[in-house]
mmCIF file of C-alpha atoms and ligand atoms in Angstrom:
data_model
loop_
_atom_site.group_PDB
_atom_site.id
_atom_site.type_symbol
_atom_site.label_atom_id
_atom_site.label_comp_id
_atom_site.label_asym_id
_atom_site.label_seq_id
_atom_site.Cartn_x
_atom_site.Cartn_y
_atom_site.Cartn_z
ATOM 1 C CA UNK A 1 19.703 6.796 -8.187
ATOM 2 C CA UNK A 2 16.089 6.663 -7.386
ATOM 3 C CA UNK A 3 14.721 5.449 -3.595
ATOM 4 C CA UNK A 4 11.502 3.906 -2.737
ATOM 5 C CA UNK A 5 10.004 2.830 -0.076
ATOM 6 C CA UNK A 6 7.098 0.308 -0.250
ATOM 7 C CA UNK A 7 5.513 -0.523 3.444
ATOM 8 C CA UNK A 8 4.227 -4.467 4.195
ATOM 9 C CA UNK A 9 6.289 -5.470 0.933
ATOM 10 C CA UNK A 10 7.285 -8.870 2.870
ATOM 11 C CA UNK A 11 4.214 -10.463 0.288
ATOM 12 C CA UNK A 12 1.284 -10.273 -1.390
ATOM 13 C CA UNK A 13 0.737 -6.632 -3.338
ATOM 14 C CA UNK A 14 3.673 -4.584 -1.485
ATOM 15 C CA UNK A 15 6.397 -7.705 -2.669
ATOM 16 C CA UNK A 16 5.050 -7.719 -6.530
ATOM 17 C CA UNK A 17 5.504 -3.553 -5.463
ATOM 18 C CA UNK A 18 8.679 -3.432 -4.596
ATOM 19 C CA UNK A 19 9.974 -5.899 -7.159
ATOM 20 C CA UNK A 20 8.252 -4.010 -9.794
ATOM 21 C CA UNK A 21 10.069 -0.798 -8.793
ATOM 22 C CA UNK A 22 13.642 -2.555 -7.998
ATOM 23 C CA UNK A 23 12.961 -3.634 -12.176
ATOM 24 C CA UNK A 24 11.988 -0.150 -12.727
ATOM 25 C CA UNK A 25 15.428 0.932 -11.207
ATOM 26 C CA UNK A 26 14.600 1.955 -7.796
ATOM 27 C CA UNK A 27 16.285 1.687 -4.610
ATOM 28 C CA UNK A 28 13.965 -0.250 -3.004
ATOM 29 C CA UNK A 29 13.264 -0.410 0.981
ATOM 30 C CA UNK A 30 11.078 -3.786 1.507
ATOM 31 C CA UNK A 31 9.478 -2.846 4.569
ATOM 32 C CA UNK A 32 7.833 -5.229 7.143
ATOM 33 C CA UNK A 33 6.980 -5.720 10.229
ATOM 34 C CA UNK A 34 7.524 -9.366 11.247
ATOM 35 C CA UNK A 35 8.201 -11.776 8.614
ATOM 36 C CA UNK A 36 11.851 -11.544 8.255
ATOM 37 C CA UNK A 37 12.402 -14.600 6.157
ATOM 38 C CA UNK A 38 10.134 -13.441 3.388
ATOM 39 C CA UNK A 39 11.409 -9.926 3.505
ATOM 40 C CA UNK A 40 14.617 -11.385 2.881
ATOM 41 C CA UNK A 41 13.333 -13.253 -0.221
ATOM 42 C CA UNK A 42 12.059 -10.401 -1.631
ATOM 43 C CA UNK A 43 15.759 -8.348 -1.348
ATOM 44 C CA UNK A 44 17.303 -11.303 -2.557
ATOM 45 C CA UNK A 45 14.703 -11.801 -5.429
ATOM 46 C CA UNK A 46 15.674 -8.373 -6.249
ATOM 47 C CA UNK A 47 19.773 -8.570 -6.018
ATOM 48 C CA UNK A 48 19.232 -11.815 -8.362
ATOM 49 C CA UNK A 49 17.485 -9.402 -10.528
ATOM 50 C CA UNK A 50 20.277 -7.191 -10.569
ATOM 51 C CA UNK A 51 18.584 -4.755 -8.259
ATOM 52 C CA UNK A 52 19.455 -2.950 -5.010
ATOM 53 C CA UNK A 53 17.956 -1.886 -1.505
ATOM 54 C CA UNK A 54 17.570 -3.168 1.499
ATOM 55 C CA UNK A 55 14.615 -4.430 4.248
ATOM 56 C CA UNK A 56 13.649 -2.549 6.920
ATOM 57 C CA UNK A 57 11.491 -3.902 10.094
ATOM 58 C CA UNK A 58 9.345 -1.545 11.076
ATOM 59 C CA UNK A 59 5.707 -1.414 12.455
ATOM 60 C CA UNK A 60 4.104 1.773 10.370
ATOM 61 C CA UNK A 61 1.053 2.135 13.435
ATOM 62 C CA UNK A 62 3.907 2.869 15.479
ATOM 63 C CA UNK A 63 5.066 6.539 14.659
ATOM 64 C CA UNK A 64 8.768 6.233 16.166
ATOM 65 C CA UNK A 65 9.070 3.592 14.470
ATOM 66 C CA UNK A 66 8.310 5.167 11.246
ATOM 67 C CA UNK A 67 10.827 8.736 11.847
ATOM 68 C CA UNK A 68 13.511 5.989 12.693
ATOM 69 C CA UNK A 69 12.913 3.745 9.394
ATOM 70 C CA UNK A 70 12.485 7.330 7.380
ATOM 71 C CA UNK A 71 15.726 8.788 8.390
ATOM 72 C CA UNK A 72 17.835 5.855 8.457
ATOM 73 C CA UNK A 73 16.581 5.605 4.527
ATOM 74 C CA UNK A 74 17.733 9.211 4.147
ATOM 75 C CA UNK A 75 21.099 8.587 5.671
ATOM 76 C CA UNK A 76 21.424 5.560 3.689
ATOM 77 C CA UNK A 77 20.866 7.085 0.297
ATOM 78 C CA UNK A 78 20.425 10.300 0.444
ATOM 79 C CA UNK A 79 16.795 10.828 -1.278
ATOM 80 C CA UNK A 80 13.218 9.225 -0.931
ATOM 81 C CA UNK A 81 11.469 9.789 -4.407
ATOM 82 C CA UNK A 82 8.329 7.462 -4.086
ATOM 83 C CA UNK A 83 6.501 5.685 -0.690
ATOM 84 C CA UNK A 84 3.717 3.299 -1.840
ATOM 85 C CA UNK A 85 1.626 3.197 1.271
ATOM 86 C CA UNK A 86 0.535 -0.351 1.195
ATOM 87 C CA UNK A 87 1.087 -1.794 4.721
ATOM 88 C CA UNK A 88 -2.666 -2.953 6.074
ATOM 89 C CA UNK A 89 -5.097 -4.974 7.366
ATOM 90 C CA UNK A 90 -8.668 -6.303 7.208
ATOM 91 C CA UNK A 91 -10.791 -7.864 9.665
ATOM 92 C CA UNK A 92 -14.060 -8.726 8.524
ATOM 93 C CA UNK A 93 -17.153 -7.872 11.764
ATOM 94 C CA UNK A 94 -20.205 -7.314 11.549
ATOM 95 C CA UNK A 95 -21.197 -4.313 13.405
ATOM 96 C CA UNK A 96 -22.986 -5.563 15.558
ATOM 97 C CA UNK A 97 -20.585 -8.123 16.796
ATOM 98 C CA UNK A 98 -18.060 -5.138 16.017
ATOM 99 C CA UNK A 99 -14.968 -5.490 18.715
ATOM 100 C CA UNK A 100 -13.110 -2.180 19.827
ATOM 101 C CA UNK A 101 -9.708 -3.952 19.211
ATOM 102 C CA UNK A 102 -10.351 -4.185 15.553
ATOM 103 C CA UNK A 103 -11.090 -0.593 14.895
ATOM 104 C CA UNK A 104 -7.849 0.252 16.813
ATOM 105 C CA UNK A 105 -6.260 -1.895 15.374
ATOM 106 C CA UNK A 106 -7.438 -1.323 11.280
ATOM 107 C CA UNK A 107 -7.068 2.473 11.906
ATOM 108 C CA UNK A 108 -3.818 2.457 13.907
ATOM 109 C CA UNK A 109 -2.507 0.553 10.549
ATOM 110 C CA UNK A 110 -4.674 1.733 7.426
ATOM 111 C CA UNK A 111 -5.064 5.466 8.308
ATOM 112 C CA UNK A 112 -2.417 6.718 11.300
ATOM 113 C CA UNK A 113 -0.197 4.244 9.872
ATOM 114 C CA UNK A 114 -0.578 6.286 6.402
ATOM 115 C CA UNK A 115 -0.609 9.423 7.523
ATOM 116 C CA UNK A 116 2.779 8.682 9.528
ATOM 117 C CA UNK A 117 4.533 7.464 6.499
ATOM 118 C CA UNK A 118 3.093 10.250 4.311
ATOM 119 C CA UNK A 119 4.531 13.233 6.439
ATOM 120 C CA UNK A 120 7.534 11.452 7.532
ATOM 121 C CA UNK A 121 8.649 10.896 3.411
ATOM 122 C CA UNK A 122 7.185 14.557 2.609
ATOM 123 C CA UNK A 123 8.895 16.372 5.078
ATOM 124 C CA UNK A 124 12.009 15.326 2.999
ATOM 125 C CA UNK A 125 10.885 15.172 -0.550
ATOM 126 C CA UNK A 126 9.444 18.822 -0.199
ATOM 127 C CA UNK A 127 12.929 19.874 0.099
ATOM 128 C CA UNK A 128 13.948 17.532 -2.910
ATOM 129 C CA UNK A 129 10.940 19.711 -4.833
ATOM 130 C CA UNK A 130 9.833 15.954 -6.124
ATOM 131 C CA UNK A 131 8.443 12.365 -5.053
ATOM 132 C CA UNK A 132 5.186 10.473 -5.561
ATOM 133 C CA UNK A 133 3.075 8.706 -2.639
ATOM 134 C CA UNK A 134 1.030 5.982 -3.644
ATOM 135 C CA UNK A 135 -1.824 4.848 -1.113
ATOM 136 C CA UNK A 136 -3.195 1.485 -1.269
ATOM 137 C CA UNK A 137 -6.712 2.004 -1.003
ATOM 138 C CA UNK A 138 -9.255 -0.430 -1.263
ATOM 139 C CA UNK A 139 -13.164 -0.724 -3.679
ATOM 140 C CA UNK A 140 -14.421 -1.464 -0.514
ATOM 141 C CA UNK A 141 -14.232 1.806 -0.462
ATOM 142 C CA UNK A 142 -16.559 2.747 -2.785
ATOM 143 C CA UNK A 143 -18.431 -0.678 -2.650
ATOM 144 C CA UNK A 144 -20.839 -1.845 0.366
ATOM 145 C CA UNK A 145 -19.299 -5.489 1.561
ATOM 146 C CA UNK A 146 -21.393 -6.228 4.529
ATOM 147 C CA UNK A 147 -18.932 -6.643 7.781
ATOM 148 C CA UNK A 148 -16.483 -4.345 6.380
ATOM 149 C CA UNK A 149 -17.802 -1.686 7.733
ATOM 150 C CA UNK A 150 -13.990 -0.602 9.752
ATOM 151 C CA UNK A 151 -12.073 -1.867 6.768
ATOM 152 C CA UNK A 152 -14.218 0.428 4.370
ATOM 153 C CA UNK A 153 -14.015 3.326 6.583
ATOM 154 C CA UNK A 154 -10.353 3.491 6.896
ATOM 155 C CA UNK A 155 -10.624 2.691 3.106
ATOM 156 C CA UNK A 156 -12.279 5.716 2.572
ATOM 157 C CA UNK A 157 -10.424 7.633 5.000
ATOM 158 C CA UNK A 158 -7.199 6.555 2.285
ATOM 159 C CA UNK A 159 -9.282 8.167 -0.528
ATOM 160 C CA UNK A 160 -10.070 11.174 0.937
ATOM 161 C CA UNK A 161 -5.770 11.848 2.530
ATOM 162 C CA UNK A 162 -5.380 11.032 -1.456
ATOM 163 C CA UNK A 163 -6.995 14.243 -2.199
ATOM 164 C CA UNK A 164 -6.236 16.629 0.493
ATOM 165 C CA UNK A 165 -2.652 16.168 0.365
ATOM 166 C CA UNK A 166 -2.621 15.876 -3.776
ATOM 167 C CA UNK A 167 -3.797 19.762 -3.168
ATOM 168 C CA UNK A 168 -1.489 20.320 0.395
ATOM 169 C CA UNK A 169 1.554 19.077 -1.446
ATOM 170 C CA UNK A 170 1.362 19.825 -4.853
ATOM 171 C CA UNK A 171 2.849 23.044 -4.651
ATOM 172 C CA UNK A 172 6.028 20.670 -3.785
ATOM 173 C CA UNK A 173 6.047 19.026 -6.735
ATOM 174 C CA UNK A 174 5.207 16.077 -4.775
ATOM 175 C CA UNK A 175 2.055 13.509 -6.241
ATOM 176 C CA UNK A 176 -0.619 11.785 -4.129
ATOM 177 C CA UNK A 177 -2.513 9.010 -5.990
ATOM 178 C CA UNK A 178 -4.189 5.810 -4.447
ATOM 179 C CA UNK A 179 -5.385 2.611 -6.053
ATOM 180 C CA UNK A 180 -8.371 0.714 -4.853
ATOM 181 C CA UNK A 181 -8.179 -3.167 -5.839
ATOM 182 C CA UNK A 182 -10.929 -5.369 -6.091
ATOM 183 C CA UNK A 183 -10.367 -8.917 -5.259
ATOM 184 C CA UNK A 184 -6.783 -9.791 -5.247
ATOM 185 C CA UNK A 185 -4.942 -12.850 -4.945
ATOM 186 C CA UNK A 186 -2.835 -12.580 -1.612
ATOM 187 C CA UNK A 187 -3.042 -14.160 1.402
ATOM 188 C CA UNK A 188 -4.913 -11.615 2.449
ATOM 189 C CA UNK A 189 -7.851 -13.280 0.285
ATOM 190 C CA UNK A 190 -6.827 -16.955 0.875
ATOM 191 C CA UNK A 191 -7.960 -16.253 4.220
ATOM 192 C CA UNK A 192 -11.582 -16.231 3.363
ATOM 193 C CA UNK A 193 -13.225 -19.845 2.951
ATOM 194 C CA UNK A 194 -12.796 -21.069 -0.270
ATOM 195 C CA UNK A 195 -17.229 -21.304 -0.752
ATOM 196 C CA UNK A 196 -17.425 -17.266 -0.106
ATOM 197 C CA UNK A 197 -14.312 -16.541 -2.323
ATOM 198 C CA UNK A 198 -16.298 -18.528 -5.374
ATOM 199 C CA UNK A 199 -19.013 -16.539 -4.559
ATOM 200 C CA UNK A 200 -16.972 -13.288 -4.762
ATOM 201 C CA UNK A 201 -15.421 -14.531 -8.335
ATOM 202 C CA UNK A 202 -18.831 -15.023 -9.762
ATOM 203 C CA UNK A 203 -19.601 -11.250 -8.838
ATOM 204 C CA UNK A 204 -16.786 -9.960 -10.525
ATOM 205 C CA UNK A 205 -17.524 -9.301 -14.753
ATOM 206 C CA UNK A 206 -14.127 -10.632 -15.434
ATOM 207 C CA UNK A 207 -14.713 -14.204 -13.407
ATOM 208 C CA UNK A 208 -11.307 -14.243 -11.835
ATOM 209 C CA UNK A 209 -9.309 -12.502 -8.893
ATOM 210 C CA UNK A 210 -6.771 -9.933 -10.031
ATOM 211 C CA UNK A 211 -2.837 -10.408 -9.416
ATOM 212 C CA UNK A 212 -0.352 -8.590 -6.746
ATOM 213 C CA UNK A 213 1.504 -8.340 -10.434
ATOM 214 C CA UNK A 214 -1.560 -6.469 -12.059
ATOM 215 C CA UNK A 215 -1.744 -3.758 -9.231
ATOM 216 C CA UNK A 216 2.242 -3.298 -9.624
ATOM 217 C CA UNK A 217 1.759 -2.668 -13.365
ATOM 218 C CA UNK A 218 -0.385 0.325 -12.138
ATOM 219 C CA UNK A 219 1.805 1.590 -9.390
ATOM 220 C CA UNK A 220 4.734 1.722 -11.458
ATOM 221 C CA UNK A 221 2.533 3.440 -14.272
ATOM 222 C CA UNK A 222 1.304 6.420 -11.477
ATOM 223 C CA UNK A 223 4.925 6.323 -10.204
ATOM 224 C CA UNK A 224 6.158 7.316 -14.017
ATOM 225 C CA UNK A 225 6.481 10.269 -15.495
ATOM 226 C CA UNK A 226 4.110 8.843 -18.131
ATOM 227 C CA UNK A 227 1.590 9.744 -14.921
ATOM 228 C CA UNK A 228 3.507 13.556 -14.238
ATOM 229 C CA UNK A 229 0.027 15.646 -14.431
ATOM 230 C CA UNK A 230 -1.894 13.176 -12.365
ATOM 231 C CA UNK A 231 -2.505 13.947 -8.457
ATOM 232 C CA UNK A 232 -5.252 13.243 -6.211
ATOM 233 C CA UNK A 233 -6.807 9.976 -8.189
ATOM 234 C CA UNK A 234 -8.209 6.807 -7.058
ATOM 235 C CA UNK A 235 -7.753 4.228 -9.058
ATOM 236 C CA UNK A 236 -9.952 1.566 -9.099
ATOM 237 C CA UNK A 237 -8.350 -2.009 -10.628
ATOM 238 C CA UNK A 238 -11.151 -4.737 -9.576
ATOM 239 C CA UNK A 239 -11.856 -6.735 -12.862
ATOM 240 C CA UNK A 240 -15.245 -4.523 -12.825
ATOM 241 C CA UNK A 241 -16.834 -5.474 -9.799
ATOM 242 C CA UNK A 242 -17.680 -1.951 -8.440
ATOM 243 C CA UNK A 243 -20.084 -1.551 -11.834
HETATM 244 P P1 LIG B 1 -0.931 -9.274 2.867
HETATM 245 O O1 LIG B 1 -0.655 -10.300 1.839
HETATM 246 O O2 LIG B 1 -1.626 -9.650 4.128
HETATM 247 O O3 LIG B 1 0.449 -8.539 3.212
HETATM 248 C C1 LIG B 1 0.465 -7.533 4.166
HETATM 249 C C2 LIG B 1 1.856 -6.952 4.257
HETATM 250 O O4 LIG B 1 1.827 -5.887 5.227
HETATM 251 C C3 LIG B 1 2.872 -7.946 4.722
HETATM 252 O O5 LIG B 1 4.097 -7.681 4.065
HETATM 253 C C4 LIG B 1 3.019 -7.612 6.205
HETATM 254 O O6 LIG B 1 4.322 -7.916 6.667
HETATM 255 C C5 LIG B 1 2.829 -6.119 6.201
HETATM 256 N N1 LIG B 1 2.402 -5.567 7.476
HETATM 257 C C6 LIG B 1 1.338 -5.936 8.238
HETATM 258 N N2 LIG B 1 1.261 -5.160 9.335
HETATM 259 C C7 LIG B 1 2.311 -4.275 9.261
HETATM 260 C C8 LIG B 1 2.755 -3.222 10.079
HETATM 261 N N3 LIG B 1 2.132 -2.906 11.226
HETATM 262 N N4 LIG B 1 3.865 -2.531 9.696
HETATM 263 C C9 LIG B 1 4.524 -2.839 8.551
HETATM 264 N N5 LIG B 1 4.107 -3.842 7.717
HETATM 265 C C10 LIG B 1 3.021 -4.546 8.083
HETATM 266 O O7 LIG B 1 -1.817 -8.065 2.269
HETATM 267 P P2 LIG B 1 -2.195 -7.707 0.751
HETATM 268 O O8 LIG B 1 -3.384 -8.507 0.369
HETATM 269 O O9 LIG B 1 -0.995 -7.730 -0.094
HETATM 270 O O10 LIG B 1 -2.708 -6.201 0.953
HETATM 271 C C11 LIG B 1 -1.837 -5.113 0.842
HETATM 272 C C12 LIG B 1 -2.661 -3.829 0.808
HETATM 273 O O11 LIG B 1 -3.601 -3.894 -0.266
HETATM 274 C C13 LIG B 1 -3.473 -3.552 2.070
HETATM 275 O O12 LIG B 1 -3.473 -2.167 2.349
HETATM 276 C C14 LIG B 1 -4.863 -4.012 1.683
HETATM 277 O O13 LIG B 1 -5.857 -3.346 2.420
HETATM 278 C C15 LIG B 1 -4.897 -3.642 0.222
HETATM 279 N N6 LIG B 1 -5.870 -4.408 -0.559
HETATM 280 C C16 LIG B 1 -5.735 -5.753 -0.731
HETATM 281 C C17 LIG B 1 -6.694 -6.431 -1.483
HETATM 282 C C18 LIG B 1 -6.626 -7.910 -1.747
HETATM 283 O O14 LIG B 1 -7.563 -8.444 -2.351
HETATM 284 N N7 LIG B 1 -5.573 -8.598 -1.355
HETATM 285 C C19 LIG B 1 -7.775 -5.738 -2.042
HETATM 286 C C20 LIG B 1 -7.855 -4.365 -1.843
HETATM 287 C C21 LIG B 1 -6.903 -3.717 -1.111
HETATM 288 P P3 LIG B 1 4.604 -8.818 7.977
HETATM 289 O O15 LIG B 1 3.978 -10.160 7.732
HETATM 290 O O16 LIG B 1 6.057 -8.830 8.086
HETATM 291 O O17 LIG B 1 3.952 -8.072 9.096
#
C-alpha cells in the first residue's frame, strides 16, 4: 500500500489531486480545512471508485495542527510516500493599497504552511529511504501580474524550497518537484469578474483556461517512477502564457 497526502484537496486542483492518486492506487488523505461536506465528496468519489483513505481537517498555517494530522496518518497506515503541497491562497492588492493581514495571511498558508508539511512528511519518509513532495507553485511566479505582488512572492518562495530541499533531501531518496499553473479553472479563478478573466484567456496562446484534471495528469506523472531521476523542477503547465 502506498499513502498520500494532498493538502486543500476539498476542490479545485488538490480534489482532481487526490482523485487522480486514489486511481493511481494511493491511500489518499483529502485534507481540508473547513469544507467538510465537499471533503466528504471527494472520499466518497473515491470509495465509489474503488479507492481508499480518509479526510483529515486540518489548517496547514497552523503547525500543531500539521504534527497532529502527520502522525495520526502514520499511525493509521503506517507510511507517507507522497505530500502534494497544494493548500493556498491568493489575494489580489496592489501594493500600494497592500494590507498587512494579507501578507500574513498568504505566507502563513503558501510558504510556513509548506514548509510545515514538508518537514513534518520528511522527517518520516527519510527513515522509509523514499517519498516524493510535490509543491503547488504558481507562473505568477515567474510572470509579473500586477497586484500579485504577495501571491508571487510566496510563489517564488515555493520555487526556490523546491530546490533547496531537492538537494537537502535527496540523499534520502526523497524527491522535491513543484508545478506552476497558469490559469486554471477553480474557484479560485471564478472569483475574478468574468470581463478580466476574458481578458486573461485572450493572453494565453492556447485561448482557454487549463483543468484541475490537466495539473493532476502532471502530478501523478512527477509522482511516478516514470519521473525517478527528476528533483528540484518547476514545472510550468499554463497553456503558454509565460512565453
Ligand atoms: P481552491 O479551489 O480555492 O481550493 C483551495 C483548497 O485549499 C480547498 O480545498 C480549501 O479547503 C483548502 N484550504 C484553504 N486554506 C486551507 C488551510 N489553511 N489548510 C488546509 N486547507 C486549506 O484553490 P485552487 O485554485 O485549487 O488552488 C490550489 C493551489 O493551486 C493553490 O496553492 C494555488 O495557489 C495554486 N494555483 C492555482 C491556480 C488556479 O488558476 N486555480 C493557478 C496557479 C496556482 P477548505 O475550503 O476546506 O478550506
Amino acid at each position: 500500500m502506498k499513502v498520500a497526502i494532498v493538502t486543500g484537496a476539498s476542490k479545485g486542483i488538490g480534489k482532481a489531486c487526490a482523485l487522480r492518486l486514489a486511481r493511481d492506487g494511493y491511500t489518499t488523505v483529502i485534507n481540508y480545512s473547513s469544507s467538510d461536506e465537499a471533503a466528504l465528496q471527494t472520499l466518497d468519489q473515491i470509495k465509489a471508485e474503488g479507492g481508499d483513505g480518509m479526510v483529515y481537517k486540518a489548517n496547514v498555517s497552523v503547525l500543531a495542527e500539521v504534527k497532529a494530522m502527520v502522525r495520526d496518518v502514520f499511525k493509521a497506515y503506517g507510511r507517507i510516500d507522497v505530500l502534494v503541497n497544494n493548500a493556498g491562497i491568493v489575494r489580489d492588492e496592489y501594493l500600494l493599497m497592500m494590507n498587512p493581514d494579507t501578507v500574513d495571511k498568504c505566507f502563513n498558508l503558501n510558504v510556513k504552511g509548506y514548509l510545515y508539511c514538508a518537514q513534518a512528511v520528511a522527517l518520516k519518509m527519510f527513515k522509509q529511504k523514499s517519498g516524493v513532495i510535490v509543491n503547488m507553485s504558481s507562473v505568477s511566479s515567474k510572470f509579473a501580474l500586477p497586484g500579485q505582488t504577495v501571491y508571487s512572492a510566496t510563489k517564488g518562495a515555493v520555487n526556490s524550497m523546491t530546490q533547496t530541499l531537492a538537494k537537502e533531501l535527496g540523499g534520502y531518496g526523497i524527491r522535491v518537484n513543484a508545478v506552476a499553473p497558469g490559469f486554471i479553472s477553480t474557484e479560485m479563478i471564478e472569483a475574478i469578474p468574468e470581463e478580466t478573466r476574458k481578458g486573461y484567456v485572450e493572453r494565453v496562446p492556447l485561448k482557454r483556461f487549463g483543468t484541475a484534471d490537466e495539473v493532476a495528469n502532471l502530478v501523478s506523472a512527477i509522482v511516478s517512477d516514470q519521473f525517478a531521476y527528476v528533483t528540484g523542477q518547476v514545472f510550468v503547465m499554463d497553456g503558454g502564457l509565460s512565453l
